[in-house]
GROMACS .gro file of N, CA and C in nm:
model
  246
    1MET      N    1   0.078  -0.116  -0.004
    1MET     CA    2  -0.017   0.012  -0.023
    1MET      C    3   0.071   0.114  -0.001
    2PRO      N    4   0.101   0.184  -0.111
    2PRO     CA    5   0.187   0.322  -0.112
    2PRO      C    6   0.115   0.439  -0.033
    3GLU      N    7   0.168   0.522   0.017
    3GLU     CA    8   0.137   0.639   0.075
    3GLU      C    9   0.003   0.699   0.001
    4GLY      N   10  -0.096   0.739   0.053
    4GLY     CA   11  -0.184   0.791  -0.017
    4GLY      C   12  -0.307   0.720  -0.092
    5SER      N   13  -0.281   0.587  -0.056
    5SER     CA   14  -0.364   0.496  -0.121
    5SER      C   15  -0.498   0.500  -0.056
    6ARG      N   16  -0.594   0.465  -0.146
    6ARG     CA   17  -0.733   0.472  -0.080
    6ARG      C   18  -0.763   0.382   0.017
    7TYR      N   19  -0.679   0.266   0.036
    7TYR     CA   20  -0.707   0.167   0.127
    7TYR      C   21  -0.659   0.195   0.273
    8VAL      N   22  -0.558   0.273   0.269
    8VAL     CA   23  -0.482   0.313   0.397
    8VAL      C   24  -0.583   0.379   0.498
    9GLY      N   25  -0.563   0.307   0.617
    9GLY     CA   26  -0.659   0.356   0.717
    9GLY      C   27  -0.792   0.280   0.730
   10GLN      N   28  -0.813   0.201   0.621
   10GLN     CA   29  -0.928   0.119   0.617
   10GLN      C   30  -0.906  -0.028   0.673
   11SER      N   31  -1.007  -0.086   0.719
   11SER     CA   32  -1.012  -0.234   0.746
   11SER      C   33  -1.006  -0.314   0.641
   12ILE      N   34  -0.954  -0.448   0.630
   12ILE     CA   35  -0.969  -0.531   0.537
   12ILE      C   36  -1.126  -0.542   0.480
   13GLU      N   37  -1.205  -0.549   0.568
   13GLU     CA   38  -1.343  -0.552   0.539
   13GLU      C   39  -1.414  -0.455   0.467
   14LYS      N   40  -1.355  -0.323   0.513
   14LYS     CA   41  -1.432  -0.200   0.464
   14LYS      C   42  -1.347  -0.163   0.322
   15THR      N   43  -1.258  -0.235   0.283
   15THR     CA   44  -1.174  -0.201   0.140
   15THR      C   45  -1.283  -0.246   0.042
   16GLY      N   46  -1.374  -0.338   0.067
   16GLY     CA   47  -1.456  -0.397  -0.040
   16GLY      C   48  -1.372  -0.516  -0.119
   17LEU      N   49  -1.251  -0.570  -0.095
   17LEU     CA   50  -1.205  -0.676  -0.133
   17LEU      C   51  -1.276  -0.795  -0.144
   18LEU      N   52  -1.343  -0.825  -0.019
   18LEU     CA   53  -1.408  -0.948  -0.017
   18LEU      C   54  -1.528  -0.956  -0.094
   19GLU      N   55  -1.608  -0.837  -0.125
   19GLU     CA   56  -1.705  -0.829  -0.215
   19GLU      C   57  -1.667  -0.859  -0.364
   20ARG      N   58  -1.553  -0.828  -0.379
   20ARG     CA   59  -1.493  -0.870  -0.530
   20ARG      C   60  -1.418  -0.990  -0.528
   21ASP      N   61  -1.449  -1.098  -0.450
   21ASP     CA   62  -1.392  -1.211  -0.425
   21ASP      C   63  -1.231  -1.211  -0.433
   22ILE      N   64  -1.166  -1.112  -0.355
   22ILE     CA   65  -1.020  -1.121  -0.333
   22ILE      C   66  -1.004  -1.147  -0.181
   23ASN      N   67  -0.919  -1.269  -0.181
   23ASN     CA   68  -0.888  -1.327  -0.031
   23ASN      C   69  -0.745  -1.286  -0.025
   24VAL      N   70  -0.751  -1.194   0.100
   24VAL     CA   71  -0.596  -1.168   0.170
   24VAL      C   72  -0.557  -1.277   0.241
   25LEU      N   73  -0.439  -1.335   0.176
   25LEU     CA   74  -0.376  -1.450   0.237
   25LEU      C   75  -0.284  -1.420   0.339
   26THR      N   76  -0.188  -1.309   0.328
   26THR     CA   77  -0.085  -1.271   0.404
   26THR      C   78  -0.073  -1.143   0.403
   27LEU      N   79  -0.039  -1.068   0.508
   27LEU     CA   80  -0.012  -0.912   0.515
   27LEU      C   81   0.126  -0.913   0.567
   28TYR      N   82   0.213  -0.836   0.505
   28TYR     CA   83   0.335  -0.819   0.520
   28TYR      C   84   0.366  -0.683   0.571
   29ARG      N   85   0.409  -0.630   0.713
   29ARG     CA   86   0.414  -0.500   0.761
   29ARG      C   87   0.543  -0.485   0.827
   30GLY      N   88   0.639  -0.437   0.754
   30GLY     CA   89   0.765  -0.413   0.800
   30GLY      C   90   0.855  -0.548   0.791
   31SER      N   91   0.887  -0.597   0.909
   31SER     CA   92   0.964  -0.734   0.937
   31SER      C   93   0.861  -0.828   0.988
   32LYS      N   94   0.726  -0.793   0.997
   32LYS     CA   95   0.637  -0.881   1.051
   32LYS      C   96   0.553  -0.955   0.933
   33VAL      N   97   0.526  -1.069   0.946
   33VAL     CA   98   0.436  -1.153   0.836
   33VAL      C   99   0.325  -1.207   0.939
   34ILE      N  100   0.198  -1.173   0.877
   34ILE     CA  101   0.072  -1.198   0.956
   34ILE      C  102  -0.018  -1.286   0.835
   35PRO      N  103   0.001  -1.402   0.863
   35PRO     CA  104  -0.089  -1.500   0.787
   35PRO      C  105  -0.242  -1.491   0.816
   36ASN      N  106  -0.316  -1.505   0.728
   36ASN     CA  107  -0.469  -1.506   0.758
   36ASN      C  108  -0.503  -1.389   0.840
   37PRO      N  109  -0.472  -1.252   0.787
   37PRO     CA  110  -0.517  -1.137   0.871
   37PRO      C  111  -0.653  -1.144   0.911
   38ARG      N  112  -0.708  -1.078   1.038
   38ARG     CA  113  -0.851  -1.076   1.055
   38ARG      C  114  -0.909  -0.954   0.972
   39ARG      N  115  -1.030  -0.958   0.950
   39ARG     CA  116  -1.121  -0.867   0.857
   39ARG      C  117  -1.107  -0.735   0.930
   40ASP      N  118  -1.087  -0.744   1.039
   40ASP     CA  119  -1.073  -0.603   1.133
   40ASP      C  120  -0.947  -0.531   1.116
   41ARG      N  121  -0.859  -0.583   1.062
   41ARG     CA  122  -0.704  -0.555   1.084
   41ARG      C  123  -0.721  -0.419   0.984
   42GLU      N  124  -0.643  -0.318   1.043
   42GLU     CA  125  -0.659  -0.185   0.948
   42GLU      C  126  -0.522  -0.181   0.892
   43LEU      N  127  -0.512  -0.138   0.747
   43LEU     CA  128  -0.407  -0.134   0.670
   43LEU      C  129  -0.338  -0.018   0.690
   44GLU      N  130  -0.200  -0.007   0.688
   44GLU     CA  131  -0.112   0.102   0.682
   44GLU      C  132  -0.038   0.119   0.573
   45ALA      N  133   0.022   0.241   0.551
   45ALA     CA  134   0.110   0.273   0.434
   45ALA      C  135   0.218   0.188   0.464
   46GLY      N  136   0.279   0.118   0.341
   46GLY     CA  137   0.402   0.021   0.343
   46GLY      C  138   0.345  -0.119   0.347
   47ASP      N  139   0.211  -0.137   0.387
   47ASP     CA  140   0.199  -0.285   0.391
   47ASP      C  141   0.182  -0.353   0.249
   48LYS      N  142   0.206  -0.476   0.246
   48LYS     CA  143   0.205  -0.550   0.135
   48LYS      C  144   0.116  -0.657   0.157
   49LEU      N  145   0.030  -0.697   0.063
   49LEU     CA  146  -0.064  -0.804   0.060
   49LEU      C  147  -0.040  -0.921  -0.047
   50LEU      N  148  -0.062  -1.030   0.020
   50LEU     CA  149  -0.061  -1.147  -0.084
   50LEU      C  150  -0.203  -1.185  -0.086
   51CYS      N  151  -0.252  -1.153  -0.210
   51CYS     CA  152  -0.398  -1.200  -0.231
   51CYS      C  153  -0.415  -1.302  -0.330
   52PHE      N  154  -0.550  -1.367  -0.334
   52PHE     CA  155  -0.598  -1.463  -0.433
   52PHE      C  156  -0.719  -1.414  -0.477
   53GLY      N  157  -0.729  -1.425  -0.618
   53GLY     CA  158  -0.851  -1.383  -0.676
   53GLY      C  159  -0.840  -1.369  -0.831
   54LYS      N  160  -0.929  -1.310  -0.900
   54LYS     CA  161  -0.936  -1.298  -1.032
   54LYS      C  162  -0.836  -1.175  -1.071
   55LEU      N  163  -0.769  -1.209  -1.162
   55LEU     CA  164  -0.654  -1.090  -1.203
   55LEU      C  165  -0.716  -0.960  -1.233
   56GLU      N  166  -0.823  -0.968  -1.305
   56GLU     CA  167  -0.885  -0.837  -1.353
   56GLU      C  168  -0.922  -0.765  -1.216
   57ALA      N  169  -0.979  -0.828  -1.133
   57ALA     CA  170  -1.023  -0.749  -0.985
   57ALA      C  171  -0.898  -0.704  -0.938
   58MET      N  172  -0.794  -0.768  -0.928
   58MET     CA  173  -0.655  -0.730  -0.857
   58MET      C  174  -0.589  -0.616  -0.939
   59ARG      N  175  -0.614  -0.622  -1.045
   59ARG     CA  176  -0.516  -0.543  -1.156
   59ARG      C  177  -0.536  -0.388  -1.093
   60GLU      N  178  -0.653  -0.335  -1.070
   60GLU     CA  179  -0.674  -0.210  -1.046
   60GLU      C  180  -0.584  -0.164  -0.904
   61MET      N  181  -0.551  -0.255  -0.806
   61MET     CA  182  -0.497  -0.243  -0.690
   61MET      C  183  -0.351  -0.216  -0.701
   62VAL      N  184  -0.295  -0.241  -0.822
   62VAL     CA  185  -0.143  -0.191  -0.855
   62VAL      C  186  -0.153  -0.069  -0.901
   63PRO      N  187  -0.050   0.027  -0.854
   63PRO     CA  188  -0.023   0.153  -0.885
   63PRO      C  189  -0.003   0.173  -1.041
   64ALA      N  190  -0.054   0.263  -1.092
   64ALA     CA  191  -0.046   0.303  -1.249
   64ALA      C  192   0.102   0.291  -1.285
   65ARG      N  193   0.189   0.363  -1.206
   65ARG     CA  194   0.347   0.374  -1.244
   65ARG      C  195   0.398   0.230  -1.244
   66THR      N  196   0.361   0.148  -1.162
   66THR     CA  197   0.412   0.002  -1.125
   66THR      C  198   0.368  -0.073  -1.261
   67ARG      N  199   0.239  -0.056  -1.299
   67ARG     CA  200   0.198  -0.133  -1.406
   67ARG      C  201   0.279  -0.093  -1.524
   68ARG      N  202   0.296   0.026  -1.556
   68ARG     CA  203   0.395   0.080  -1.697
   68ARG      C  204   0.539   0.019  -1.667
   69LEU      N  205   0.595   0.024  -1.571
   69LEU     CA  206   0.731  -0.042  -1.575
   69LEU      C  207   0.730  -0.182  -1.599
   70ARG      N  208   0.608  -0.266  -1.574
   70ARG     CA  209   0.611  -0.398  -1.595
   70ARG      C  210   0.583  -0.453  -1.727
   71GLN      N  211   0.538  -0.361  -1.806
   71GLN     CA  212   0.490  -0.390  -1.945
   71GLN      C  213   0.612  -0.401  -2.028
   72PRO      N  214   0.656  -0.503  -2.101
   72PRO     CA  215   0.756  -0.528  -2.181
   72PRO      C  216   0.770  -0.457  -2.290
   73SER      N  217   0.887  -0.412  -2.334
   73SER     CA  218   0.895  -0.329  -2.441
   73SER      C  219   0.924  -0.425  -2.578
   74VAL      N  220   0.869  -0.392  -2.695
   74VAL     CA  221   0.873  -0.476  -2.803
   74VAL      C  222   0.957  -0.400  -2.907
   75GLU      N  223   1.062  -0.472  -2.964
   75GLU     CA  224   1.139  -0.443  -3.054
   75GLU      C  225   1.124  -0.493  -3.186
   76GLN      N  226   1.141  -0.423  -3.295
   76GLN     CA  227   1.144  -0.502  -3.422
   76GLN      C  228   1.277  -0.561  -3.445
   77LEU      N  229   1.253  -0.680  -3.497
   77LEU     CA  230   1.374  -0.785  -3.548
   77LEU      C  231   1.423  -0.736  -3.680
   78GLU      N  232   1.554  -0.736  -3.702
   78GLU     CA  233   1.619  -0.717  -3.833
   78GLU      C  234   1.594  -0.849  -3.905
   79ILE      N  235   1.569  -0.812  -4.024
   79ILE     CA  236   1.557  -0.922  -4.121
   79ILE      C  237   1.699  -0.962  -4.167
   80ALA      N  238   1.740  -1.105  -4.140
   80ALA     CA  239   1.867  -1.157  -4.195
   80ALA      C  240   1.881  -1.163  -4.340
   81PRO      N  241   2.014  -1.116  -4.396
   81PRO     CA  242   2.017  -1.134  -4.535
   81PRO      C  243   2.024  -1.277  -4.583
   82GLU      N  244   1.973  -1.304  -4.695
   82GLU     CA  245   1.974  -1.454  -4.739
   82GLU      C  246   2.108  -1.484  -4.812
   0.00000   0.00000   0.00000
């Protein structure tokens, strides 16, 4: 969760992830690992979530800048002379 995310300060239940069939399997907070976090656990800036669900539903959770960096660049191949 980057600083300024709409999920920061909300509990897992209030984020709406459960309604979109996204299950939070693990919460990483600093050096702590919290498996199967409670639904009332409040999310903080810097938290990392390991989630399970449909890719399209989870894609919107990834910040736009990170998504852009992960897209591979496609280069044209040169045609070899015969």
